[in-house]
Short mmCIF file of C-alpha atoms and ligand atoms in Angstrom, two decimals:
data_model
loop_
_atom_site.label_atom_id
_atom_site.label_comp_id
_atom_site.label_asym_id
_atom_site.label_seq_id
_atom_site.Cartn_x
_atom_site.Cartn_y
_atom_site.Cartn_z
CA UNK A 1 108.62 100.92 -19.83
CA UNK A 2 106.35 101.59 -17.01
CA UNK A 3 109.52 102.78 -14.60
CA UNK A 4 111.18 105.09 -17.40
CA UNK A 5 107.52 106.64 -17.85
CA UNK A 6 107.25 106.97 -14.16
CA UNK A 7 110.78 108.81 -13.83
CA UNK A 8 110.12 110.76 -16.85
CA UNK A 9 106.88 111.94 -14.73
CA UNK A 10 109.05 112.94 -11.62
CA UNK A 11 111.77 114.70 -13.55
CA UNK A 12 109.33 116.47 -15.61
CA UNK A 13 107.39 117.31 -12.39
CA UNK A 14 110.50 118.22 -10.62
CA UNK A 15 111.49 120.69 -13.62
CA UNK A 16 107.84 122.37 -13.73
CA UNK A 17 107.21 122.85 -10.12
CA UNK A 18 109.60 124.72 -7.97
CA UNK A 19 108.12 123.95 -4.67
CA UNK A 20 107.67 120.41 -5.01
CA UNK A 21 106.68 118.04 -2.44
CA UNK A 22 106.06 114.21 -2.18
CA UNK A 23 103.93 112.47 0.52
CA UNK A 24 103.34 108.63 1.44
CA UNK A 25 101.15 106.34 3.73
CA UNK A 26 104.02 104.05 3.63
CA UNK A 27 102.00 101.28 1.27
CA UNK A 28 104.11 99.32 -1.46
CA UNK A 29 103.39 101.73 -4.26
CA UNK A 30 104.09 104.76 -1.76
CA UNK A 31 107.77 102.58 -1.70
CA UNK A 32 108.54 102.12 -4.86
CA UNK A 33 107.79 105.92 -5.50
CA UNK A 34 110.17 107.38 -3.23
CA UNK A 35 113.27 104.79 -4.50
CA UNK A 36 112.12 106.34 -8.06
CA UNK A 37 111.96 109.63 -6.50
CA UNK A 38 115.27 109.16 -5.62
CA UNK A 39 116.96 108.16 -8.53
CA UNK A 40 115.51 111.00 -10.98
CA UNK A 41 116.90 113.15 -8.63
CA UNK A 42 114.12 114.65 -6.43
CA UNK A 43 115.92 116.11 -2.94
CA UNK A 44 112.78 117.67 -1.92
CA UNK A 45 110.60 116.73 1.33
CA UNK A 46 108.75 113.46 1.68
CA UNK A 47 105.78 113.91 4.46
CA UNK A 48 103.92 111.49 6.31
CA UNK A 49 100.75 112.66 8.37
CA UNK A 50 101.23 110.68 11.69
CA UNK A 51 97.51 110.38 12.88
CA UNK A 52 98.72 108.96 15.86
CA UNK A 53 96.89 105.66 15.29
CA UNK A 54 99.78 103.94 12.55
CA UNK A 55 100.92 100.23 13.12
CA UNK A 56 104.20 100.51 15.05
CA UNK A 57 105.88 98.62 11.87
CA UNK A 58 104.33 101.67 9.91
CA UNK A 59 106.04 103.87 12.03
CA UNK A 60 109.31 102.46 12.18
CA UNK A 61 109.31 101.97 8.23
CA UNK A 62 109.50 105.52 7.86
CA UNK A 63 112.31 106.18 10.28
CA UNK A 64 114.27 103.08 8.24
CA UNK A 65 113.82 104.87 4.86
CA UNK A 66 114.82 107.90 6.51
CA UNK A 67 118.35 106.18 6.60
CA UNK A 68 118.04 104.78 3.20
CA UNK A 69 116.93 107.99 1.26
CA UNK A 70 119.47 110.93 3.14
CA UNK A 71 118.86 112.59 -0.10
CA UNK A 72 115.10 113.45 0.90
CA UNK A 73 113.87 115.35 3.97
CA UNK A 74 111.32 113.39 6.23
CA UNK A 75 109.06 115.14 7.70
CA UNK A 76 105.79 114.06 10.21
CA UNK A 77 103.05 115.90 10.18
CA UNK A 78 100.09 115.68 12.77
CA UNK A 79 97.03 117.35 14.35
CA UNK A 80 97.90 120.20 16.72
CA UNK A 81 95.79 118.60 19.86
CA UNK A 82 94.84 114.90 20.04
CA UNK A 83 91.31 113.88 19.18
CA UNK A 84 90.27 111.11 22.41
CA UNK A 85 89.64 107.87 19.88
CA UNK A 86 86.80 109.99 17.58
CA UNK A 87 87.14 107.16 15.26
CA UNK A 88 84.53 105.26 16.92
CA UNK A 89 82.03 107.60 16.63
CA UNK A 90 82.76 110.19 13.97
CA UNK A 91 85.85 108.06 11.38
CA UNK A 92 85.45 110.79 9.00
CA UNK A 93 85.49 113.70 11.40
CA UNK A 94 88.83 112.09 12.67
CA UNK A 95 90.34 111.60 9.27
CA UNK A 96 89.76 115.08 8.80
CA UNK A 97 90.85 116.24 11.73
CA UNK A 98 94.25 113.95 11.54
CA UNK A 99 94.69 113.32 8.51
CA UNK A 100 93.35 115.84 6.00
CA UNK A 101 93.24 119.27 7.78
CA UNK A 102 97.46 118.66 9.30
CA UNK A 103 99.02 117.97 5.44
CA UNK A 104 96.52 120.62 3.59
CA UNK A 105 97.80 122.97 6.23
CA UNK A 106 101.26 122.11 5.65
CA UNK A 107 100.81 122.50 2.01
CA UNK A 108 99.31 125.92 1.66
CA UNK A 109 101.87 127.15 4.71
CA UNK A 110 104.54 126.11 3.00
CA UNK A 111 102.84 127.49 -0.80
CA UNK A 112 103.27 123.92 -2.23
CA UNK A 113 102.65 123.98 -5.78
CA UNK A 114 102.57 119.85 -6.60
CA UNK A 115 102.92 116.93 -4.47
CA UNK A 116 104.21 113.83 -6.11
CA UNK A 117 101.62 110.89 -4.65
CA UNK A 118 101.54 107.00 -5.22
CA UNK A 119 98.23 106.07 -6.13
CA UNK A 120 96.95 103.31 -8.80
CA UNK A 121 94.44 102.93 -10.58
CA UNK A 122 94.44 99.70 -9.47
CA UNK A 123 94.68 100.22 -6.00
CA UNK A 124 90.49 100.76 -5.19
CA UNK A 125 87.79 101.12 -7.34
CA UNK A 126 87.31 104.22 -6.71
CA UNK A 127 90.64 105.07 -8.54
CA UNK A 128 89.95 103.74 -11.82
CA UNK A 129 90.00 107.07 -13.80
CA UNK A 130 92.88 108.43 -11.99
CA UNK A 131 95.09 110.59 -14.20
CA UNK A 132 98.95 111.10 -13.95
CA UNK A 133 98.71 114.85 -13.25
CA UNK A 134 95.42 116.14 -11.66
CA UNK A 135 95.52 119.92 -11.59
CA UNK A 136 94.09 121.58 -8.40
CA UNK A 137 95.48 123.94 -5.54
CA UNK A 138 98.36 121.84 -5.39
CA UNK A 139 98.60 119.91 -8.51
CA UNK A 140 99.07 115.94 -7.37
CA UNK A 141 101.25 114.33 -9.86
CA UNK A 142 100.71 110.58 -9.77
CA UNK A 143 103.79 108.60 -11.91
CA UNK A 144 102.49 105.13 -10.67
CA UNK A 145 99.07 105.62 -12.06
CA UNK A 146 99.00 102.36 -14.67
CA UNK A 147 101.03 100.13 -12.13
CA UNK A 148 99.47 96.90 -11.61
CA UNK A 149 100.12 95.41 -7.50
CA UNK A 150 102.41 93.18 -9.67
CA UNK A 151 104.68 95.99 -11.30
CA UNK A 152 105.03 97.15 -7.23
CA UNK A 153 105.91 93.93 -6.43
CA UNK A 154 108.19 93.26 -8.97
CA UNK A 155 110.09 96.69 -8.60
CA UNK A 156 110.47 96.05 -5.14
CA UNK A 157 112.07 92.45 -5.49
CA UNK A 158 114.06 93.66 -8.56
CA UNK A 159 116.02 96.71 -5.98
CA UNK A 160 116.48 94.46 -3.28
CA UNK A 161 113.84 96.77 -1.20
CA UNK A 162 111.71 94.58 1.73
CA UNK A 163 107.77 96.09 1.57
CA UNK A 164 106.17 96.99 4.67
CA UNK A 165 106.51 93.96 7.21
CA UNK A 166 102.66 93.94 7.44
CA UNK A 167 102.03 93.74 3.47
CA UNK A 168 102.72 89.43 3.11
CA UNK A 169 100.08 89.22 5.79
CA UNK A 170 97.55 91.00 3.94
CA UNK A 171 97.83 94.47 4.92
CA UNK A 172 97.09 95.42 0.85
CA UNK A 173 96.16 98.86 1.94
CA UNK A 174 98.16 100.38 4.60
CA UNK A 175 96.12 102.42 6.82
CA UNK A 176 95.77 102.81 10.48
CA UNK A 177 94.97 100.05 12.75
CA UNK A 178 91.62 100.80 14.34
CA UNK A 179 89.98 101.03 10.66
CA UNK A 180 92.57 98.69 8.54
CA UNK A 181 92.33 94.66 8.78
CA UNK A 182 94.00 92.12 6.51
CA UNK A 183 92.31 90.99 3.29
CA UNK A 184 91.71 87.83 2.58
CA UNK A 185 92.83 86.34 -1.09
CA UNK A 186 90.38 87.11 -3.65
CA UNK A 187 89.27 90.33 -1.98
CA UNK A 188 89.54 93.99 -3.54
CA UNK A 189 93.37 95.14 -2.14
CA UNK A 190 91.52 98.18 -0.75
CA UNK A 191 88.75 96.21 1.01
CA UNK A 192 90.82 95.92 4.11
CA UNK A 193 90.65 100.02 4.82
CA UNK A 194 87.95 101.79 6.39
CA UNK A 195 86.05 98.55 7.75
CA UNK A 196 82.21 98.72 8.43
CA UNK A 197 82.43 102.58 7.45
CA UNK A 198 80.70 102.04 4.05
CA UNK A 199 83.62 104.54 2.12
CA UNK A 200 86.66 102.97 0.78
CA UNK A 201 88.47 106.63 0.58
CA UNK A 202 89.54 109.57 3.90
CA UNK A 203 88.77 112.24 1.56
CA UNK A 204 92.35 113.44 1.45
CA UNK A 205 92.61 113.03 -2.33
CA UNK A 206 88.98 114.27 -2.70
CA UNK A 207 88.49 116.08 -6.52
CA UNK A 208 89.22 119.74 -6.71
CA UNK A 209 86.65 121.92 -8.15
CA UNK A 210 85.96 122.69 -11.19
CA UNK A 211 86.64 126.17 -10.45
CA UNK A 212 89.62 125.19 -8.55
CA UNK A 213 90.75 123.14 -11.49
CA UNK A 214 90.21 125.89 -13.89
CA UNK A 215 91.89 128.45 -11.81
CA UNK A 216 94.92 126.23 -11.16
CA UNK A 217 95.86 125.66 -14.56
CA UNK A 218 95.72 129.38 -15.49
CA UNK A 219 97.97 130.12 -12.54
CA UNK A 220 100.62 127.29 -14.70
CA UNK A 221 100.46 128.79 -17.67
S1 SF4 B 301 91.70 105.96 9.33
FE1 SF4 B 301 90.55 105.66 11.27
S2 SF4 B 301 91.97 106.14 12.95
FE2 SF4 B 301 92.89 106.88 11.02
S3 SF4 B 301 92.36 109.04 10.95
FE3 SF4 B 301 90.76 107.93 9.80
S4 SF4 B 301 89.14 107.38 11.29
FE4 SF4 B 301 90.97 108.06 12.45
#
């Protein structure tokens, strides 16, 4: 039930949105996305903002689905000049300088109108009211919203597809190493991101304005 929803999402999405895009962070949900991705028949791009500061297993994941999916077009993204290791004193300045500012560049160079995206609700608290299609500038379209950690894992096992080498050890939340440690059981999945930076979130999925909002689903009618 929850997989035909989530491909009726992506062929919907892939029907209303010419210019369609998909991104990942290489998590288990981000996974079992792109294998769904695949079979409703999206051939679009899949992008993955390199911040320069991924586990190597992150790293080497993508190039490994690269082989699996030649369907879909990989493509890294990253900041134009290197920031020296602002994470220590400014985090969020260097999310938004490697993170945030290289896709939403991409996005508006390229005149992206959605970007299919893996995020729960159950993935962080702060994702609780997260909607399947969130209209904005680039409309994110979200098919895994209702997936419980549980549904990802059981996809996974069910296609025969290994999860990120790091996730049995606890990496819940794949980030990048200076800011992501392993959770421990009975923690939040999401506690193990941004550690002793108070903010559970890099902004990167940050809610459109209302203007924005408004404006964007004008522009769809
Ligand atoms: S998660 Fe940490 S290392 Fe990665 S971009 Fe953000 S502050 Fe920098």
């Amino acid at each position: 039930m929850l997989e035909d929803t989530a491909k009726e999402c992506i062929t919907w999405a892939i029907g209303k949105f010419p210019n369609l895009k998909m991104s990942t962070g290489l998590n288990v949900s981000g996974q079992v996305l792109i294998d769904l991705a695949a079979k409703a028949g999206y051939q679009g791009e899949l992008l993955f903002v390199d911040t320069g500061y991924h586990f190597p297993e992150t790293v080497k994941l993508f190039s490994e689905l690269d082989q699996r999916y030649p369907e879909i077009t990989f493509r890294t993204l990253s900041a134009d000049s290197a920031t020296e290791d602002l994470y220590l004193s400014e985090p969020e300045k260097c999310c938004q300088i490697n993170k945030i500012d290289p896709l939403q560049a991409y996005l508006a160079d390229t005149r992206t109108d959605a970007i299919l995206n893996a995020r729960t609700r159950a993935s962080s608290p702060t994702r609780r009211d997260l909607q399947m299609v969130e209209a904005g500038p680039t409309y994110r379209i979200n098919p895994l919203t209702l997936w419980s950690q549980n549904d990802l894992d059981t996809y996974l096992a069910a296609n025969e597809i290994p999860p990120h080498p790091l996730y049995e050890l606890g990496f819940t939340s794949m980030g990048c190493w200076p800011c992501t440690r392993a959770i421990k059981p009975g923690e939040d999945p999401r506690s193990g991101r941004f550690v002793g930076q108070g903010r559970l979130e890099c902004g990167i999925w940050s809610k459109p304005t209302i203007a924005e909002i408004s404006h964007a689903k004008e522009n769809l009618k």
